[in-house]
mmCIF file of C-alpha atoms in Angstrom:
data_model
loop_
_atom_site.group_PDB
_atom_site.id
_atom_site.type_symbol
_atom_site.label_atom_id
_atom_site.label_comp_id
_atom_site.label_asym_id
_atom_site.label_seq_id
_atom_site.Cartn_x
_atom_site.Cartn_y
_atom_site.Cartn_z
ATOM 1 C CA MET A 514 6.751 20.923 3.030
ATOM 2 C CA THR A 515 7.283 18.945 6.159
ATOM 3 C CA ALA A 516 8.052 15.261 5.353
ATOM 4 C CA PRO A 517 5.330 12.973 6.228
ATOM 5 C CA THR A 518 7.839 11.002 8.561
ATOM 6 C CA GLU A 519 9.111 14.037 10.421
ATOM 7 C CA ARG A 520 5.449 14.315 12.328
ATOM 8 C CA ASN A 521 4.806 11.106 12.235
ATOM 9 C CA ALA A 522 7.535 9.052 13.244
ATOM 10 C CA ARG A 523 5.563 6.781 15.195
ATOM 11 C CA CYS A 524 3.651 5.568 12.551
ATOM 12 C CA SER A 525 4.145 1.900 10.456
ATOM 13 C CA VAL A 526 2.126 3.498 7.528
ATOM 14 C CA ALA A 527 4.408 6.724 7.611
ATOM 15 C CA ARG A 528 7.596 4.710 7.952
ATOM 16 C CA SER A 529 6.630 1.906 5.257
ATOM 17 C CA LEU A 530 6.124 4.661 2.906
ATOM 18 C CA GLU A 531 9.399 5.997 3.601
ATOM 19 C CA VAL A 532 10.410 2.853 1.806
ATOM 20 C CA LEU A 533 7.938 1.981 -0.467
ATOM 21 C CA GLY A 534 5.830 5.666 -0.678
ATOM 22 C CA GLU A 535 7.468 6.541 -4.177
ATOM 23 C CA LYS A 536 4.959 5.439 -7.215
ATOM 24 C CA TRP A 537 7.047 3.024 -9.329
ATOM 25 C CA THR A 538 8.171 1.190 -6.446
ATOM 26 C CA LEU A 539 5.569 -1.391 -5.356
ATOM 27 C CA LEU A 540 5.649 -1.987 -9.225
ATOM 28 C CA VAL A 541 9.388 -3.197 -8.732
ATOM 29 C CA VAL A 542 7.971 -4.996 -5.787
ATOM 30 C CA ARG A 543 5.224 -6.763 -8.073
ATOM 31 C CA GLU A 544 7.742 -7.682 -10.458
ATOM 32 C CA ALA A 545 10.066 -9.145 -8.003
ATOM 33 C CA LEU A 546 7.669 -11.510 -6.551
ATOM 34 C CA TRP A 547 6.856 -12.820 -10.032
ATOM 35 C CA GLY A 548 10.694 -13.394 -10.041
ATOM 36 C CA ILE A 549 12.189 -10.902 -12.045
ATOM 37 C CA THR A 550 15.504 -9.838 -10.357
ATOM 38 C CA ARG A 551 17.751 -8.381 -13.412
ATOM 39 C CA PHE A 552 17.418 -4.521 -13.761
ATOM 40 C CA ARG A 553 17.147 -4.697 -18.118
ATOM 41 C CA ASP A 554 14.254 -6.861 -17.211
ATOM 42 C CA PHE A 555 12.925 -4.403 -14.773
ATOM 43 C CA ARG A 556 13.294 -1.758 -16.876
ATOM 44 C CA GLU A 557 11.547 -3.566 -19.820
ATOM 45 C CA ARG A 558 8.780 -4.756 -18.622
ATOM 46 C CA LEU A 559 7.948 -1.611 -16.428
ATOM 47 C CA GLY A 560 9.056 1.019 -19.103
ATOM 48 C CA VAL A 561 11.064 3.249 -16.529
ATOM 49 C CA ALA A 562 13.901 5.220 -17.200
ATOM 50 C CA PRO A 563 17.318 3.558 -16.214
ATOM 51 C CA ASP A 564 17.837 6.668 -13.816
ATOM 52 C CA ILE A 565 14.274 6.398 -11.933
ATOM 53 C CA LEU A 566 14.683 2.186 -12.037
ATOM 54 C CA ALA A 567 18.294 2.585 -10.622
ATOM 55 C CA ALA A 568 17.338 5.082 -7.202
ATOM 56 C CA ARG A 569 14.229 2.787 -6.703
ATOM 57 C CA LEU A 570 16.358 -0.271 -6.612
ATOM 58 C CA ASP A 571 18.556 1.664 -4.363
ATOM 59 C CA THR A 572 15.903 2.782 -2.192
ATOM 60 C CA LEU A 573 14.650 -1.046 -1.823
ATOM 61 C CA VAL A 574 18.306 -2.014 -0.914
ATOM 62 C CA ARG A 575 18.672 0.125 1.891
ATOM 63 C CA GLY A 576 15.124 -0.325 3.359
ATOM 64 C CA GLY A 577 16.049 -4.131 3.671
ATOM 65 C CA VAL A 578 13.563 -4.960 0.831
ATOM 66 C CA LEU A 579 15.902 -6.346 -1.970
ATOM 67 C CA GLU A 580 19.651 -7.392 -1.819
ATOM 68 C CA ARG A 581 22.121 -7.673 -4.119
ATOM 69 C CA HIS A 582 23.738 -10.670 -5.698
ATOM 70 C CA PRO A 583 26.559 -10.171 -8.315
ATOM 71 C CA TYR A 584 26.029 -12.833 -11.158
ATOM 72 C CA ARG A 585 28.229 -12.605 -14.770
ATOM 73 C CA GLU A 586 27.000 -13.653 -18.094
ATOM 74 C CA ALA A 587 29.573 -15.629 -20.538
ATOM 75 C CA GLY A 588 31.898 -12.870 -22.166
ATOM 76 C CA GLN A 589 29.954 -9.813 -19.708
ATOM 77 C CA ARG A 590 31.464 -7.695 -17.041
ATOM 78 C CA GLN A 591 29.618 -8.767 -13.474
ATOM 79 C CA ARG A 592 26.679 -7.180 -12.854
ATOM 80 C CA ASP A 593 24.211 -7.480 -9.380
ATOM 81 C CA GLU A 594 20.812 -8.673 -9.504
ATOM 82 C CA TYR A 595 18.181 -8.117 -7.214
ATOM 83 C CA VAL A 596 16.817 -10.422 -4.733
ATOM 84 C CA LEU A 597 14.022 -9.833 -2.481
ATOM 85 C CA THR A 598 14.752 -10.671 1.076
ATOM 86 C CA GLU A 599 12.656 -12.180 3.609
ATOM 87 C CA ALA A 600 11.338 -8.582 4.931
ATOM 88 C CA GLY A 601 10.277 -8.219 0.927
ATOM 89 C CA GLN A 602 8.599 -11.475 0.524
ATOM 90 C CA GLN A 603 6.503 -10.215 3.217
ATOM 91 C CA LEU A 604 4.923 -7.375 1.001
ATOM 92 C CA LYS A 605 2.804 -9.972 -0.804
ATOM 93 C CA THR A 606 0.386 -9.237 1.539
ATOM 94 C CA VAL A 607 0.457 -5.491 0.542
ATOM 95 C CA LEU A 608 0.487 -5.729 -3.043
ATOM 96 C CA ALA A 609 -2.388 -8.513 -2.479
ATOM 97 C CA ALA A 610 -4.304 -5.750 -0.590
ATOM 98 C CA PHE A 611 -3.673 -3.257 -3.240
ATOM 99 C CA VAL A 612 -4.524 -5.902 -6.340
ATOM 100 C CA ALA A 613 -8.143 -6.837 -4.327
ATOM 101 C CA TRP A 614 -8.649 -3.178 -3.826
ATOM 102 C CA GLY A 615 -7.953 -2.259 -7.103
ATOM 103 C CA ASP A 616 -9.534 -4.561 -8.785
ATOM 104 C CA ALA A 617 -12.761 -3.898 -6.851
ATOM 105 C CA HIS A 618 -12.814 -0.349 -7.064
ATOM 106 C CA ARG A 619 -10.475 0.764 -10.079
ATOM 107 C CA PRO A 620 -11.202 -2.392 -12.227
ATOM 108 C CA SER A 621 -9.624 -2.963 -16.024
ATOM 109 C CA GLU A 622 -11.676 -4.141 -18.532
ATOM 110 C CA TYR A 623 -8.999 -6.877 -19.360
ATOM 111 C CA GLY A 624 -9.293 -8.490 -15.611
ATOM 112 C CA PRO A 625 -6.768 -8.725 -12.606
ATOM 113 C CA ALA A 626 -3.262 -8.036 -13.733
ATOM 114 C CA SER A 627 -2.359 -10.346 -10.799
ATOM 115 C CA VAL A 628 -3.653 -13.400 -8.757
ATOM 116 C CA TYR A 629 -2.881 -14.601 -5.757
ATOM 117 C CA VAL A 630 -2.599 -18.776 -5.368
ATOM 118 C CA GLU A 631 -1.534 -21.306 -3.225
ATOM 119 C CA ARG A 632 1.683 -22.218 -4.014
ATOM 120 C CA ALA A 633 0.810 -25.878 -4.138
ATOM 121 C CA THR A 634 -2.393 -26.196 -6.010
ATOM 122 C CA GLN A 635 -2.144 -22.760 -7.762
ATOM 123 C CA GLU A 636 -5.810 -22.075 -6.383
ATOM 124 C CA PRO A 637 -6.779 -18.436 -5.822
ATOM 125 C CA VAL A 638 -6.703 -17.498 -2.379
ATOM 126 C CA ARG A 639 -8.315 -14.376 -0.814
ATOM 127 C CA LEU A 640 -6.934 -11.850 2.075
ATOM 128 C CA ALA A 641 -9.035 -11.741 5.004
ATOM 129 C CA PHE A 642 -9.049 -10.313 8.913
ATOM 130 C CA LEU A 643 -9.162 -13.014 11.218
ATOM 131 C CA ARG A 644 -9.782 -12.947 15.170
ATOM 132 C CA ALA A 645 -7.142 -14.874 17.260
ATOM 133 C CA ASP A 646 -9.523 -17.863 17.452
ATOM 134 C CA GLY A 647 -9.367 -18.122 13.564
ATOM 135 C CA MET A 648 -12.969 -16.874 12.574
ATOM 136 C CA GLU A 649 -13.227 -14.913 9.486
ATOM 137 C CA LEU A 650 -14.457 -11.610 10.171
ATOM 138 C CA ASP A 651 -16.024 -9.147 7.321
ATOM 139 C CA SER A 652 -14.081 -5.590 6.901
ATOM 140 C CA GLN A 653 -16.923 -4.022 8.257
ATOM 141 C CA ASP A 654 -16.376 -5.335 11.451
ATOM 142 C CA VAL A 655 -13.085 -4.748 11.663
ATOM 143 C CA MET A 656 -12.089 -1.008 13.066
ATOM 144 C CA SER A 657 -8.577 0.533 13.324
ATOM 145 C CA VAL A 658 -7.483 2.283 16.962
ATOM 146 C CA PRO A 659 -4.767 3.909 18.152
ATOM 147 C CA GLY A 660 -2.237 2.063 19.356
ATOM 148 C CA PRO A 661 0.247 2.617 22.104
ATOM 149 C CA GLY A 662 2.790 4.336 19.353
ATOM 150 C CA ALA A 663 0.070 6.808 18.401
ATOM 151 C CA LEU A 664 0.592 10.028 19.240
ATOM 152 C CA ALA A 665 -1.144 12.455 21.299
ATOM 153 C CA ALA A 666 -3.719 14.918 20.195
ATOM 154 C CA ALA A 667 -1.567 17.078 17.971
ATOM 155 C CA GLY A 668 -0.175 13.976 15.897
ATOM 156 C CA MET B 1071 9.560 9.394 -17.955
ATOM 157 C CA THR B 1072 6.993 7.744 -18.372
ATOM 158 C CA ALA B 1073 3.911 7.445 -15.843
ATOM 159 C CA PRO B 1074 3.538 4.234 -13.895
ATOM 160 C CA THR B 1075 0.011 3.542 -15.670
ATOM 161 C CA GLU B 1076 0.796 4.381 -18.895
ATOM 162 C CA ARG B 1077 2.673 0.977 -19.558
ATOM 163 C CA ASN B 1078 0.842 -0.937 -17.164
ATOM 164 C CA ALA B 1079 -3.041 0.545 -17.123
ATOM 165 C CA ARG B 1080 -4.106 -3.337 -17.102
ATOM 166 C CA CYS B 1081 -2.314 -3.488 -13.322
ATOM 167 C CA SER B 1082 -4.506 -2.667 -10.641
ATOM 168 C CA VAL B 1083 -1.509 -2.131 -8.402
ATOM 169 C CA ALA B 1084 -0.791 0.492 -10.565
ATOM 170 C CA ARG B 1085 -4.176 2.040 -10.923
ATOM 171 C CA SER B 1086 -4.533 2.184 -7.323
ATOM 172 C CA LEU B 1087 -1.441 3.849 -7.257
ATOM 173 C CA GLU B 1088 -3.095 6.612 -9.207
ATOM 174 C CA VAL B 1089 -4.957 7.375 -6.277
ATOM 175 C CA LEU B 1090 -3.018 6.477 -3.369
ATOM 176 C CA GLY B 1091 0.540 6.628 -4.537
ATOM 177 C CA GLU B 1092 1.250 10.283 -2.884
ATOM 178 C CA LYS B 1093 3.239 10.733 -0.028
ATOM 179 C CA TRP B 1094 0.590 11.985 2.033
ATOM 180 C CA THR B 1095 -2.241 10.161 0.815
ATOM 181 C CA LEU B 1096 -2.344 6.841 2.726
ATOM 182 C CA LEU B 1097 -2.009 9.031 5.782
ATOM 183 C CA VAL B 1098 -4.766 11.294 5.177
ATOM 184 C CA VAL B 1099 -6.939 7.719 4.805
ATOM 185 C CA ARG B 1100 -5.311 6.479 7.799
ATOM 186 C CA GLU B 1101 -6.809 9.474 10.187
ATOM 187 C CA ALA B 1102 -10.092 9.369 8.058
ATOM 188 C CA LEU B 1103 -10.283 5.520 9.314
ATOM 189 C CA TRP B 1104 -9.905 6.662 12.884
ATOM 190 C CA GLY B 1105 -12.947 8.926 12.144
ATOM 191 C CA ILE B 1106 -11.269 12.611 11.411
ATOM 192 C CA THR B 1107 -13.431 14.493 8.616
ATOM 193 C CA ARG B 1108 -12.693 18.258 9.026
ATOM 194 C CA PHE B 1109 -9.698 20.172 6.696
ATOM 195 C CA ARG B 1110 -8.404 21.206 9.787
ATOM 196 C CA ASP B 1111 -8.301 18.502 11.732
ATOM 197 C CA PHE B 1112 -6.168 16.565 9.320
ATOM 198 C CA ARG B 1113 -3.993 19.796 8.677
ATOM 199 C CA GLU B 1114 -2.918 19.651 12.621
ATOM 200 C CA ARG B 1115 -2.898 15.834 13.364
ATOM 201 C CA LEU B 1116 -0.382 15.375 10.251
ATOM 202 C CA GLY B 1117 1.030 18.950 10.079
ATOM 203 C CA VAL B 1118 0.873 19.237 6.815
ATOM 204 C CA ALA B 1119 0.590 22.445 3.901
ATOM 205 C CA PRO B 1120 -3.090 23.305 3.458
ATOM 206 C CA ASP B 1121 -2.529 23.514 -0.293
ATOM 207 C CA ILE B 1122 -0.768 19.496 0.134
ATOM 208 C CA LEU B 1123 -3.849 18.606 1.694
ATOM 209 C CA ALA B 1124 -6.185 20.282 -0.348
ATOM 210 C CA ALA B 1125 -5.061 18.433 -3.349
ATOM 211 C CA ARG B 1126 -4.288 14.930 -1.625
ATOM 212 C CA LEU B 1127 -8.169 15.502 -0.332
ATOM 213 C CA ASP B 1128 -9.291 16.492 -3.868
ATOM 214 C CA THR B 1129 -7.280 13.323 -5.669
ATOM 215 C CA LEU B 1130 -9.280 10.794 -3.103
ATOM 216 C CA VAL B 1131 -12.726 12.681 -3.614
ATOM 217 C CA ARG B 1132 -12.212 12.521 -7.413
ATOM 218 C CA GLY B 1133 -10.779 8.530 -6.717
ATOM 219 C CA GLY B 1134 -14.149 7.684 -5.070
ATOM 220 C CA VAL B 1135 -12.389 7.460 -1.801
ATOM 221 C CA LEU B 1136 -14.048 10.119 0.309
ATOM 222 C CA GLU B 1137 -16.837 12.251 -0.423
ATOM 223 C CA ARG B 1138 -17.365 16.028 0.424
ATOM 224 C CA HIS B 1139 -20.765 16.317 2.950
ATOM 225 C CA PRO B 1140 -21.331 20.419 3.815
ATOM 226 C CA TYR B 1141 -21.494 20.804 7.221
ATOM 227 C CA ARG B 1142 -21.690 24.674 8.980
ATOM 228 C CA GLU B 1143 -20.546 25.846 12.519
ATOM 229 C CA ALA B 1144 -22.668 28.274 14.578
ATOM 230 C CA GLY B 1145 -21.518 31.844 12.873
ATOM 231 C CA GLN B 1146 -19.098 30.302 10.422
ATOM 232 C CA ARG B 1147 -19.192 30.091 6.756
ATOM 233 C CA GLN B 1148 -20.342 26.601 5.277
ATOM 234 C CA ARG B 1149 -18.025 24.166 4.760
ATOM 235 C CA ASP B 1150 -17.152 20.827 3.402
ATOM 236 C CA GLU B 1151 -15.951 17.575 5.548
ATOM 237 C CA TYR B 1152 -14.599 14.303 3.710
ATOM 238 C CA VAL B 1153 -16.162 10.877 4.494
ATOM 239 C CA LEU B 1154 -15.110 7.962 3.245
ATOM 240 C CA THR B 1155 -17.143 6.193 0.790
ATOM 241 C CA GLU B 1156 -17.809 2.469 1.053
ATOM 242 C CA ALA B 1157 -14.264 2.272 -1.386
ATOM 243 C CA GLY B 1158 -12.737 4.252 0.958
ATOM 244 C CA GLN B 1159 -13.620 1.901 3.981
ATOM 245 C CA GLN B 1160 -12.242 -0.855 2.431
ATOM 246 C CA LEU B 1161 -9.135 0.430 2.058
ATOM 247 C CA LYS B 1162 -8.838 -0.396 5.926
ATOM 248 C CA THR B 1163 -7.387 -4.064 4.454
ATOM 249 C CA VAL B 1164 -4.571 -1.706 2.389
ATOM 250 C CA LEU B 1165 -3.667 -0.073 5.438
ATOM 251 C CA ALA B 1166 -3.989 -3.087 7.887
ATOM 252 C CA ALA B 1167 -1.181 -4.875 5.184
ATOM 253 C CA PHE B 1168 1.011 -1.986 5.444
ATOM 254 C CA VAL B 1169 0.932 -1.157 9.352
ATOM 255 C CA ALA B 1170 1.750 -5.106 10.116
ATOM 256 C CA TRP B 1171 4.374 -4.840 7.619
ATOM 257 C CA GLY B 1172 5.759 -1.586 9.004
ATOM 258 C CA ASP B 1173 5.477 -3.085 12.680
ATOM 259 C CA ALA B 1174 7.308 -6.452 11.532
ATOM 260 C CA HIS B 1175 10.296 -4.640 9.464
ATOM 261 C CA ARG B 1176 10.360 -0.975 10.353
ATOM 262 C CA PRO B 1177 9.300 -1.384 13.893
ATOM 263 C CA SER B 1178 9.863 2.231 16.359
ATOM 264 C CA GLU B 1179 10.236 2.231 20.038
ATOM 265 C CA TYR B 1180 6.911 3.141 20.641
ATOM 266 C CA GLY B 1181 4.928 0.370 19.377
ATOM 267 C CA PRO B 1182 2.284 0.266 16.757
ATOM 268 C CA ALA B 1183 0.802 3.270 16.219
ATOM 269 C CA SER B 1184 -2.478 1.500 14.560
ATOM 270 C CA VAL B 1185 -4.358 -1.661 16.120
ATOM 271 C CA TYR B 1186 -7.440 -3.471 14.095
ATOM 272 C CA VAL B 1187 -9.450 -5.201 16.193
ATOM 273 C CA GLU B 1188 -12.983 -6.893 16.160
ATOM 274 C CA ARG B 1189 -15.739 -3.644 16.594
ATOM 275 C CA ALA B 1190 -17.740 -5.589 18.520
ATOM 276 C CA THR B 1191 -15.053 -6.555 21.203
ATOM 277 C CA GLN B 1192 -11.623 -4.600 20.621
ATOM 278 C CA GLU B 1193 -9.810 -7.859 20.284
ATOM 279 C CA PRO B 1194 -7.139 -7.453 18.067
ATOM 280 C CA VAL B 1195 -7.245 -9.172 14.504
ATOM 281 C CA ARG B 1196 -5.118 -10.201 11.831
ATOM 282 C CA LEU B 1197 -4.715 -9.801 8.132
ATOM 283 C CA ALA B 1198 -4.412 -13.383 6.494
ATOM 284 C CA PHE B 1199 -4.386 -15.363 3.503
ATOM 285 C CA LEU B 1200 -7.060 -18.225 2.779
ATOM 286 C CA ARG B 1201 -7.961 -20.602 0.615
ATOM 287 C CA ALA B 1202 -11.188 -20.957 -0.469
ATOM 288 C CA ASP B 1203 -12.706 -23.247 1.757
ATOM 289 C CA GLY B 1204 -11.655 -21.260 4.459
ATOM 290 C CA MET B 1205 -8.060 -22.669 6.090
ATOM 291 C CA GLU B 1206 -5.378 -20.315 6.428
ATOM 292 C CA LEU B 1207 -2.337 -20.036 4.445
ATOM 293 C CA ASP B 1208 1.209 -18.878 5.381
ATOM 294 C CA SER B 1209 2.095 -16.242 2.988
ATOM 295 C CA GLN B 1210 5.194 -18.443 2.138
ATOM 296 C CA ASP B 1211 2.479 -21.193 1.029
ATOM 297 C CA VAL B 1212 1.341 -17.973 -1.621
ATOM 298 C CA MET B 1213 2.292 -16.555 -4.594
ATOM 299 C CA SER B 1214 1.507 -13.757 -6.940
ATOM 300 C CA VAL B 1215 0.915 -15.161 -11.023
ATOM 301 C CA PRO B 1216 0.339 -13.010 -13.572
ATOM 302 C CA GLY B 1217 -3.587 -12.803 -14.316
ATOM 303 C CA PRO B 1218 -5.836 -12.206 -17.473
ATOM 304 C CA GLY B 1219 -4.982 -8.568 -17.613
ATOM 305 C CA ALA B 1220 -1.161 -8.715 -17.460
ATOM 306 C CA LEU B 1221 0.606 -7.287 -20.167
ATOM 307 C CA ALA B 1222 2.643 -9.852 -22.424
ATOM 308 C CA ALA B 1223 6.362 -9.791 -22.566
ATOM 309 C CA ALA B 1224 6.998 -6.474 -22.767
ATOM 310 C CA GLY B 1225 4.856 -5.092 -20.069
#
């Protein structure tokens, strides 16, 4: 099997998936966006095996999404906590897009698990396509076209 | 290993990743958004092994993202082509969020591979958070909070 990025090195979706594509990764980022920073908290909240969690955290650190910050609790050895970088914070848009799609097309009887709100007012916000002049567009009126970095015919 | 969705059934990110989480899946959707519908075209453009592509297309059909439509070329057997459903079309927002993040944080020397444009004018558009009153918010002013479907303490 050819890895996606060999033939798709120019595609930012493929490059993003190198960091974010494994199943637990975006769930770790979701927790980090809620303020979780410690290994044990990620593990308990996600119910993920420690070796898998360690591997995903490592991928996210190497990918520039999380940074390790040492901390020490009284009477314990020094540990690292995991803090979102600015690039990591900006994954909010990716997560919000997944949440909106999942809530619309894979709804749960419990309602949305994440809600995106304005920090100052806690009022819900939505993700939308905007023109350069700030006008909101319906997603049907938006299309994806190959950009300068798109591969030619065969890719 | 516990699958993400066992402990995270209420999370729409986890539910979305059941359909979209495997590495090739979003790349197949990217091609579909560009108008690709046929197995051979997906295979040649992505350079993906036929068995993996068949499995991913099957996941996307079962997940309601693609629909099979039969077609027949002169002198050939009937085949299926793969057409985005409305839910599939709405993945445009997820892909656009990945592309924007990847272009900002995993840039390629070639420039963006996908560009999102207004269908009528072909002018570039951007993805942004909006308040209910239509005002655009900087992503720093937006936060993710647990919604009604969020699991309690342990999840």
